[in-house]
Tab-separated table of C-alpha atoms and ligand atoms in Angstrom:
chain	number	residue	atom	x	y	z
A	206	UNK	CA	9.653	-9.422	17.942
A	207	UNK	CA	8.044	-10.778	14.169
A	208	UNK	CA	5.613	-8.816	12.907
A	209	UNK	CA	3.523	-9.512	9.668
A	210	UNK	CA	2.959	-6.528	7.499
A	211	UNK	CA	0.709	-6.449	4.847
A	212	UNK	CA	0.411	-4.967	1.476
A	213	UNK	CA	-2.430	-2.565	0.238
A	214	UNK	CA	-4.544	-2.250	-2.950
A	215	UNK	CA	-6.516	0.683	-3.575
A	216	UNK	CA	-10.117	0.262	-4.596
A	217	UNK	CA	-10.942	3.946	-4.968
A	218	UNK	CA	-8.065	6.702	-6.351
A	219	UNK	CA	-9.480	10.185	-6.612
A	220	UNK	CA	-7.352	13.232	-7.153
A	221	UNK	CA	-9.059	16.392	-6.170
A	222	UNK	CA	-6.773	18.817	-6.026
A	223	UNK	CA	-3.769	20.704	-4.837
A	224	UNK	CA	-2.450	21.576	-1.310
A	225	UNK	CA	-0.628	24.459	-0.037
A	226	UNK	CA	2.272	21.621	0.982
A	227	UNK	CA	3.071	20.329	-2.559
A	228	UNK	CA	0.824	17.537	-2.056
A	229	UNK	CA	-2.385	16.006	-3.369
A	230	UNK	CA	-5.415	16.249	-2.001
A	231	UNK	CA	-6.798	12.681	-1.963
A	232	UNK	CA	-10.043	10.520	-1.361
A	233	UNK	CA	-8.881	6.969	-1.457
A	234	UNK	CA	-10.699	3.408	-0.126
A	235	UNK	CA	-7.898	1.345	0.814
A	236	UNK	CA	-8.080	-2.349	1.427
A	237	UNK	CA	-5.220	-4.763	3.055
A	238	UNK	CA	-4.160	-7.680	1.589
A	239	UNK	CA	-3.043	-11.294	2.780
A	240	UNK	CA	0.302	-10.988	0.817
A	241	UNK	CA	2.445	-9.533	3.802
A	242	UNK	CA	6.248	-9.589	4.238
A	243	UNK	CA	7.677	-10.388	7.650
A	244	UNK	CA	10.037	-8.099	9.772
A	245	UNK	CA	12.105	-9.085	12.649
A	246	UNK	CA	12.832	-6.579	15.211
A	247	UNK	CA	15.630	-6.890	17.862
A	248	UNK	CA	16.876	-4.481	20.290
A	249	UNK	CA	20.449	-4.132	19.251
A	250	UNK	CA	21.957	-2.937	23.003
A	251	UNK	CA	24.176	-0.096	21.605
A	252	UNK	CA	22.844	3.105	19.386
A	253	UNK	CA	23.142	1.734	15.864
A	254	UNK	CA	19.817	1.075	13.480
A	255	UNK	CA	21.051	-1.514	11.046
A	256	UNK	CA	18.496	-2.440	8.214
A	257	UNK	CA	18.508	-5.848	6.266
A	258	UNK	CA	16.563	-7.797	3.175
A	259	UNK	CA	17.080	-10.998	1.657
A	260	UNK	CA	16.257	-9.355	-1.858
A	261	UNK	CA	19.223	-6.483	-2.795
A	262	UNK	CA	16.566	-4.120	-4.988
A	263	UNK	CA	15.771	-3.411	-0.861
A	264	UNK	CA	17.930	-0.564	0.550
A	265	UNK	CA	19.813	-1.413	3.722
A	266	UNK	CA	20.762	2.494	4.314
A	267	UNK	CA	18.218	5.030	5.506
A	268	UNK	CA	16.661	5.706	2.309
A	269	UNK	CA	14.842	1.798	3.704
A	270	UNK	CA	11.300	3.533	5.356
A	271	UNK	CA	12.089	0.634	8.113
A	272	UNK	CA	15.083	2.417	8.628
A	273	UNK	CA	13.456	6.174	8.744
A	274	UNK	CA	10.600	5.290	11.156
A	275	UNK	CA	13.422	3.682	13.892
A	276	UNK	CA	15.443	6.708	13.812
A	277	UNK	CA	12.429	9.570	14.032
A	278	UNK	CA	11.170	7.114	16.950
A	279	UNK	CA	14.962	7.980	18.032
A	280	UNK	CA	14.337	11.824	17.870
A	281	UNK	CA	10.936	11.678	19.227
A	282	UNK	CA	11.290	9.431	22.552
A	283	UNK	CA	15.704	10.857	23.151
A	284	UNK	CA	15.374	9.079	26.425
A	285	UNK	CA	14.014	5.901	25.675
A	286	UNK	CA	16.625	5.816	23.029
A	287	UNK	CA	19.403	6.289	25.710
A	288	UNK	CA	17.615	3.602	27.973
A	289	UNK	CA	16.614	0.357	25.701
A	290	UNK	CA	18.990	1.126	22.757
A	291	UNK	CA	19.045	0.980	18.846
A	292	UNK	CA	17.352	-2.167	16.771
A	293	UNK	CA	18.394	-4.941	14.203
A	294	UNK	CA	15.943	-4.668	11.710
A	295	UNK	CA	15.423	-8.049	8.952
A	296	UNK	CA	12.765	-7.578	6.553
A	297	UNK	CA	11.630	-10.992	4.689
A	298	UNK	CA	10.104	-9.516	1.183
A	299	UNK	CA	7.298	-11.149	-0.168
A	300	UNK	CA	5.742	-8.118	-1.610
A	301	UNK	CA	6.579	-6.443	-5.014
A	302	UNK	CA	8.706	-3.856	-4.751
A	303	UNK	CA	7.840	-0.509	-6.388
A	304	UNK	CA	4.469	-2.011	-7.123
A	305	UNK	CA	1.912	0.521	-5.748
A	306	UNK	CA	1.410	-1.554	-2.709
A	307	UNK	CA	3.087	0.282	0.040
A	308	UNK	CA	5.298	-2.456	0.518
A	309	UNK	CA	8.310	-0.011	2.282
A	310	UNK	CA	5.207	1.656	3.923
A	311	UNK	CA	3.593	-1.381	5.693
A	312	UNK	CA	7.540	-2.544	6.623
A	313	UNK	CA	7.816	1.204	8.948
A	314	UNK	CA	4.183	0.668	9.844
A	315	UNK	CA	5.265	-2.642	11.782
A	316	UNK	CA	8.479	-0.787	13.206
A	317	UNK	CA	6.585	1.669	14.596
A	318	UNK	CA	4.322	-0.558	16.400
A	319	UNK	CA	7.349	-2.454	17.185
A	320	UNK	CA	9.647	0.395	18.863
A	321	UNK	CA	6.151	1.606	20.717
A	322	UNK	CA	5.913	-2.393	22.731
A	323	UNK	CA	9.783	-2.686	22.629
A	324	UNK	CA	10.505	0.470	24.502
A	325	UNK	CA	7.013	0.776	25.957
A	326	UNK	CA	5.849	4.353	25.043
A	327	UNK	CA	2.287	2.883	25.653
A	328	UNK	CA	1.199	4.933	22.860
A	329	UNK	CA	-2.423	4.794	21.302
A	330	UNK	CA	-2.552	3.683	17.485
A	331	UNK	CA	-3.934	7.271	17.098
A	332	UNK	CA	-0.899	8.605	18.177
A	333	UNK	CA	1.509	6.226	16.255
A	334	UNK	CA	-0.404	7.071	12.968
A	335	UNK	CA	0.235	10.713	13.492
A	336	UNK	CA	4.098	10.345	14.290
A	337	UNK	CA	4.229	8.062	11.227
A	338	UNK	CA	2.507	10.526	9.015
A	339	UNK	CA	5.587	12.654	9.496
A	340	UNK	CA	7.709	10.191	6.613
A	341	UNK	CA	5.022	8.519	4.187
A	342	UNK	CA	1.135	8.872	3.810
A	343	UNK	CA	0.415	5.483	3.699
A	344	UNK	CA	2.221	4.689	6.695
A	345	UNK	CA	-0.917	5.191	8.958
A	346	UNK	CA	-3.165	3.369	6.871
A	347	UNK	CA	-0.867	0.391	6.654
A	348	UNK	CA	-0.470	0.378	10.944
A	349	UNK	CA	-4.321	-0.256	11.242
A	350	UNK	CA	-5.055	-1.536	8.043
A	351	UNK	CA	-8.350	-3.575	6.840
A	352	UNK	CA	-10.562	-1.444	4.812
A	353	UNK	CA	-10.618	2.220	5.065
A	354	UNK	CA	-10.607	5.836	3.483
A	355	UNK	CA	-8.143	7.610	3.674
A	356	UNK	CA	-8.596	11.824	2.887
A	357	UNK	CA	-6.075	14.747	2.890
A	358	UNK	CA	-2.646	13.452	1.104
A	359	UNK	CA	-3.925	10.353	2.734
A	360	UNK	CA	-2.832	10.443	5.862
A	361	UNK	CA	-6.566	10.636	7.685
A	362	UNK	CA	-7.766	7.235	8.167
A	363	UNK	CA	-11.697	6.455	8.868
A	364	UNK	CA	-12.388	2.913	9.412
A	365	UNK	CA	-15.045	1.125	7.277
A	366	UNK	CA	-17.181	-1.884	7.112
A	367	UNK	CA	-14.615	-5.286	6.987
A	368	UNK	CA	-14.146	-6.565	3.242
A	369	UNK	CA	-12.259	-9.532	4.474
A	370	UNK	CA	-12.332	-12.985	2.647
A	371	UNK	CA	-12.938	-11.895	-1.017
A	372	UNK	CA	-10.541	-13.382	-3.446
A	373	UNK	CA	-7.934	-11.160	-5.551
A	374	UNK	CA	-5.471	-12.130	-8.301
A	375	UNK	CA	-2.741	-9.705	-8.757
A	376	UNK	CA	-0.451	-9.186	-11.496
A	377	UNK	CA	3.022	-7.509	-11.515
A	378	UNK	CA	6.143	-7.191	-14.018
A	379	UNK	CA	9.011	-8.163	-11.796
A	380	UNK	CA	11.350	-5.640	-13.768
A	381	UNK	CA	8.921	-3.087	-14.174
A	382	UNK	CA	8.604	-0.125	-11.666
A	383	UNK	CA	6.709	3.219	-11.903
A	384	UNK	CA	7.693	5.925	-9.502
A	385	UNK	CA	5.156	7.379	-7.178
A	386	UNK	CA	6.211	10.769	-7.342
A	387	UNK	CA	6.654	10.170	-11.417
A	388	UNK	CA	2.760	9.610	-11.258
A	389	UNK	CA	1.532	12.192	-9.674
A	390	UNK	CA	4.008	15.100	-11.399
A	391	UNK	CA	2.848	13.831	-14.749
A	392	UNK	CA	-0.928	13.546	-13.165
A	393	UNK	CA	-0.493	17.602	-12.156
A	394	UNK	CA	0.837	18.633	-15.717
A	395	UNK	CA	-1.306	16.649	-17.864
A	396	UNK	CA	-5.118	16.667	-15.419
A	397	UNK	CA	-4.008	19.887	-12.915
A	398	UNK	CA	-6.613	22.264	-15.244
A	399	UNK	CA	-9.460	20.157	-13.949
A	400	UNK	CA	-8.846	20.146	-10.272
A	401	UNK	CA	-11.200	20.843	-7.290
A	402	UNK	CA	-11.105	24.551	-5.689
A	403	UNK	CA	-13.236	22.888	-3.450
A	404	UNK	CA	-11.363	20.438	-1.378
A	405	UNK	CA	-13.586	21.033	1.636
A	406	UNK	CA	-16.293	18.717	0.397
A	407	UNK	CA	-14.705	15.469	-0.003
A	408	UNK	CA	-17.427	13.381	1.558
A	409	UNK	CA	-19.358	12.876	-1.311
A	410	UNK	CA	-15.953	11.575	-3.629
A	411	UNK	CA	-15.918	7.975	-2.579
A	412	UNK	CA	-19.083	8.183	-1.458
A	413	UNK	CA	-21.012	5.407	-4.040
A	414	UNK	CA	-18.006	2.730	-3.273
A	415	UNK	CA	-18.373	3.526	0.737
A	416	UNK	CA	-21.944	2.364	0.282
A	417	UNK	CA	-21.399	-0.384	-1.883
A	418	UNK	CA	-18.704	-2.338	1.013
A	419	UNK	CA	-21.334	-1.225	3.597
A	420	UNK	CA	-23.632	-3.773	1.911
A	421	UNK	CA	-20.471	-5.907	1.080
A	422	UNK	CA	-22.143	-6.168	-2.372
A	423	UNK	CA	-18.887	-6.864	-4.528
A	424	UNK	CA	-20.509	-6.566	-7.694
A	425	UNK	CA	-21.794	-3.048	-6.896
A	426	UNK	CA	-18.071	-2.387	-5.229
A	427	UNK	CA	-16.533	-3.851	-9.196
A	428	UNK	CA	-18.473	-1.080	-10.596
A	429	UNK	CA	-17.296	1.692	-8.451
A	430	UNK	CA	-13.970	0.763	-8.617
A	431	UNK	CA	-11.618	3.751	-9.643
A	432	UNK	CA	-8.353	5.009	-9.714
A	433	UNK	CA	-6.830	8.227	-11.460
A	434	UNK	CA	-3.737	7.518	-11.960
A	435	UNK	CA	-4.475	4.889	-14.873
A	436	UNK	CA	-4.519	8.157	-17.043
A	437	UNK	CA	-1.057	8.783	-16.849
A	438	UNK	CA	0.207	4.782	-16.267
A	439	UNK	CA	-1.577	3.227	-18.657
A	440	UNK	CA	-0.530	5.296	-21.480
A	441	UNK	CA	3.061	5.193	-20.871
A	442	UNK	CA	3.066	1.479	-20.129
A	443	UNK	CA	1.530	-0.948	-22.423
A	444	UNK	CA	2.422	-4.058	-20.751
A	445	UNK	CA	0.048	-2.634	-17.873
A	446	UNK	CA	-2.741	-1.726	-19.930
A	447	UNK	CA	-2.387	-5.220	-21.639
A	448	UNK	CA	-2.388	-6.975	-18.185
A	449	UNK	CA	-5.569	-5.354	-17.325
A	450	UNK	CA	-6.964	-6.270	-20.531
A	451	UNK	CA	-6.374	-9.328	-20.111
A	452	UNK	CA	-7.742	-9.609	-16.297
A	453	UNK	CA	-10.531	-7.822	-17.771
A	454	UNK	CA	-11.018	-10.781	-20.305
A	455	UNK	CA	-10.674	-13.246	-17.395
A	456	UNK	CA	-13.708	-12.373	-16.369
A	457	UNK	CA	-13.155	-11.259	-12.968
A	458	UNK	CA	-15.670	-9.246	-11.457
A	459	UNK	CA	-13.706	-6.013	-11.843
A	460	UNK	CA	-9.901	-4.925	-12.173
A	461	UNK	CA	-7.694	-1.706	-11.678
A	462	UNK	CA	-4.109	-0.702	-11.156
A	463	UNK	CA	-3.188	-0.086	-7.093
A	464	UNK	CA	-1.961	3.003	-6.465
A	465	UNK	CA	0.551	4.042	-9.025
A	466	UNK	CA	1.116	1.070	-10.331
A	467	UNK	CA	2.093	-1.351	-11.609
A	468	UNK	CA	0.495	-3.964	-10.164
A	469	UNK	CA	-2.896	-4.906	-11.349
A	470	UNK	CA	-5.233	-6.672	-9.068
A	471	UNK	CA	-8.910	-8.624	-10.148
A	472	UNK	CA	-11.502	-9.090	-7.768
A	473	UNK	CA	-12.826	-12.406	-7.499
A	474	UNK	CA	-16.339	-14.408	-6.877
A	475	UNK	CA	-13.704	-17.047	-4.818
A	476	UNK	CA	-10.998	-18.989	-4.168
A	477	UNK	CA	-11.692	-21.444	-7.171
A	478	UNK	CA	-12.217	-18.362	-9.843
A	479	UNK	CA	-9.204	-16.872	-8.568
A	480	UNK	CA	-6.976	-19.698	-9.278
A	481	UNK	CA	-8.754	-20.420	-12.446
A	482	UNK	CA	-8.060	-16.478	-13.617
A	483	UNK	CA	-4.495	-17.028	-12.713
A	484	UNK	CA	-3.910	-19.766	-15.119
A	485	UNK	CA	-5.859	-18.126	-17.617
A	486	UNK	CA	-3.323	-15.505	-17.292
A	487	UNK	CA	-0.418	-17.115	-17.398
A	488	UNK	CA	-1.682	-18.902	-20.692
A	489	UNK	CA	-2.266	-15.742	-22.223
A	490	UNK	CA	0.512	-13.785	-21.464
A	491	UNK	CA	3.767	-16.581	-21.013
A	492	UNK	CA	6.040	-14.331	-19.442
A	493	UNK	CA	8.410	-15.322	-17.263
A	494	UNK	CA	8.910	-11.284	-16.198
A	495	UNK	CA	5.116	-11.572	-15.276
A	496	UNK	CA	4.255	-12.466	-11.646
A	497	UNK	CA	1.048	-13.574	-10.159
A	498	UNK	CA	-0.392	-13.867	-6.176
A	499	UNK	CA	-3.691	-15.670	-5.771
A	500	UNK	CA	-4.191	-13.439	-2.350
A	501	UNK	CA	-7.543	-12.232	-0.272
A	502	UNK	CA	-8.580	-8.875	1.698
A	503	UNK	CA	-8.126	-9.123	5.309
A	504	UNK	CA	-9.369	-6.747	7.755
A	505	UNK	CA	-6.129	-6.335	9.852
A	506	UNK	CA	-2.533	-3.983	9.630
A	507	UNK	CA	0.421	-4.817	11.741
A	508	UNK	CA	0.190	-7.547	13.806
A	509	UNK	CA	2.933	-9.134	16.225
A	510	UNK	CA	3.661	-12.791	15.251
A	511	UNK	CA	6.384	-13.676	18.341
A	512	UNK	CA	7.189	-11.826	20.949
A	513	UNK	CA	10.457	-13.168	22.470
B	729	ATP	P1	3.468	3.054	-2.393
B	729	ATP	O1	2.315	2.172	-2.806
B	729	ATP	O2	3.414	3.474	-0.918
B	729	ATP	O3	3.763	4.168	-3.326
B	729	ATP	P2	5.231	1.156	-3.533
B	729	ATP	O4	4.673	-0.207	-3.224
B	729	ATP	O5	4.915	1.715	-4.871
B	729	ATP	O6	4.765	2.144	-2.400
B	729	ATP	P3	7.783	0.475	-2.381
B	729	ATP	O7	7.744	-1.003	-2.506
B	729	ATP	O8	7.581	1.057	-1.044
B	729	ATP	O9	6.783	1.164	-3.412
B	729	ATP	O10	9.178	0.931	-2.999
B	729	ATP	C1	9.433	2.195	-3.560
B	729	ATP	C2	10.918	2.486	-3.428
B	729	ATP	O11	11.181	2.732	-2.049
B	729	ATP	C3	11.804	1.315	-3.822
B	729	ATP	O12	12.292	1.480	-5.110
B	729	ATP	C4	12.924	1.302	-2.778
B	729	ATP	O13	14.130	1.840	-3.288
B	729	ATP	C5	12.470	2.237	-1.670
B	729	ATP	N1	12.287	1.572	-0.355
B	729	ATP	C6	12.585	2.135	0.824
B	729	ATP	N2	12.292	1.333	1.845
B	729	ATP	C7	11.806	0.196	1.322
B	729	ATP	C8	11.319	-1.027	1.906
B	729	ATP	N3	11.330	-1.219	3.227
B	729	ATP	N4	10.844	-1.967	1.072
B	729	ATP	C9	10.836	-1.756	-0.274
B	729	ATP	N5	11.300	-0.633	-0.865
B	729	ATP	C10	11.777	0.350	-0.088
């Protein structure tokens, strides 16, 4: 079985405060992207999960999220295990690694979809979202994808109006990575004096951006767009705060870091601006480190390419 699996910006990052389980509380608009990388699944006939990646920054043990969602599939459905068997797993990488774009995320996203059609659990995408919650918060998101919120550590997933078509140019530092956990300790030290006691009424958070992709009005959705976690990335890495400078001077229509970072992503009036912001880019900033996607929203998550 291929699957495509696509990456995620973030349009809206809001911290509000701090959970009883160590986590964040979060109120987040997420938004899938074109840029997708492609995973093979096989069923393997014997027991073993075996994980690989054409690019070696990719882990091939079970610290790979691939590799984490097969085996708690393994725990969860023991029999179905015993009956159809273990998987092959090949991940093709197109997406940045370490880049704030869930790109290990989206790649157990399609293996859980995968495992439920291979050994057919027949389970609702309700019900894979929950089991997938159990390794990585974006996991959910990234099986249904398009555009979204996501609430709680950003595991809760309410659908929104489709964003798909509108042009993005993203930017990201092939040998630059920021840890997500790195973020969000250095978020809690330096911002945790100014969180919410009242993480009840989250509603309102995102509430102006929500609004603004209801009408699909991008300029109004540039304005709103928002993300935290600049405060602590931006500051520690100037090469991102340059990059989004220099978006910024592009002229796109807006521009923010995804998720932790750092990749930096401008929103677009089309096709022709985005390609013309891309060069403009590259001529201001001629670094060979430096790479850019001319990419667009799309309003899907995992889908099955082949099915052998
Ligand atoms: P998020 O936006 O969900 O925080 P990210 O895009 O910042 O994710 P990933 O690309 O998922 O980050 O990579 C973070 C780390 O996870 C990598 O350094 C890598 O060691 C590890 N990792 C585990 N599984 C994968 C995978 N399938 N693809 C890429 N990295 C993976």
């Amino acid at each position: 079985m291929r699957l495509t699996a696509p990456a995620k910006i973030n349009l809206y990052l809001e911290i509000i405060g701090s959970r009883t389980d160590g986590f964040h509380e979060l109120a987040m608009v997420m938004q899938s992207i074109e840029l997708a990388d492609e995973v093979d699944i096989i069923l393997s006939g014997d027991k073993r999960i075996q994980v690989s990646c054409q690019n070696s920054q990719v882990p091939s043990d079970n610290s790979n999220l691939a590799y984490r969602a097969a085996e708690l599939m393994g725990k969860k459905f023991p029999d179905a295990f015993t009956k159809y068997g273990g998987f092959e797993i090949q991940i093709t990488k197109n997406i940045p690694i370490a880049a704030g774009l869930a790109g290990g995320s989206t790649n157990a996203a399609a293996v859980f979809v995968a495992v439920d059609l291979l050994w057919n659990l027949g389970l609702t995408q309700g019900e894979l979202q929950e089991i997938s919650a159990e390794i990585g918060s974006d996991i959910p998101f990234c099986i249904s994808g398009g555009s979204a919120i996501a609430t709680g550590r950003g595991e809760q997933i309410s659908p929104i109006p489709s964003l798909e078509g509108i042009y993005i140019v993203l930017g990201k530092y092939k040998s630059l990575e920021v840890s997500t956990p790195w973020a969000y300790k250095t978020y809690r030290t330096q911002f945790g004096h100014t969180y919410s006691q009242d993480i009840d009424s989250l509603a309102v958070h995102s509430g102006n951006m929500v609004k603004a992709i209801s009408k699909k009005d991008v300029k109004d959705i540039c304005q709103e767009l928002h993300n935290d976690l600049e405060k602590v990335v931006l500051p520690e890495y100037p090469l991102v705060r340059e990059l989004r400078e220099t978006f910024h001077n592009a002229g796109v229509l807006g521009t923010m870091m995804s998720g932790s970072g750092p990749s930096v992503f401008g929103i677009c009036e089309s096709q022709q601006q985005a390609k013309e912001v891309e060069e403009y880019i590259r001529g201001k900033i001629p670094n060979m480190d430096l790479e850019l996607f001319v990419t667009k929203m799309v309003s899907h998550g995992i889908q099955v390419t082949s099915h052998a």
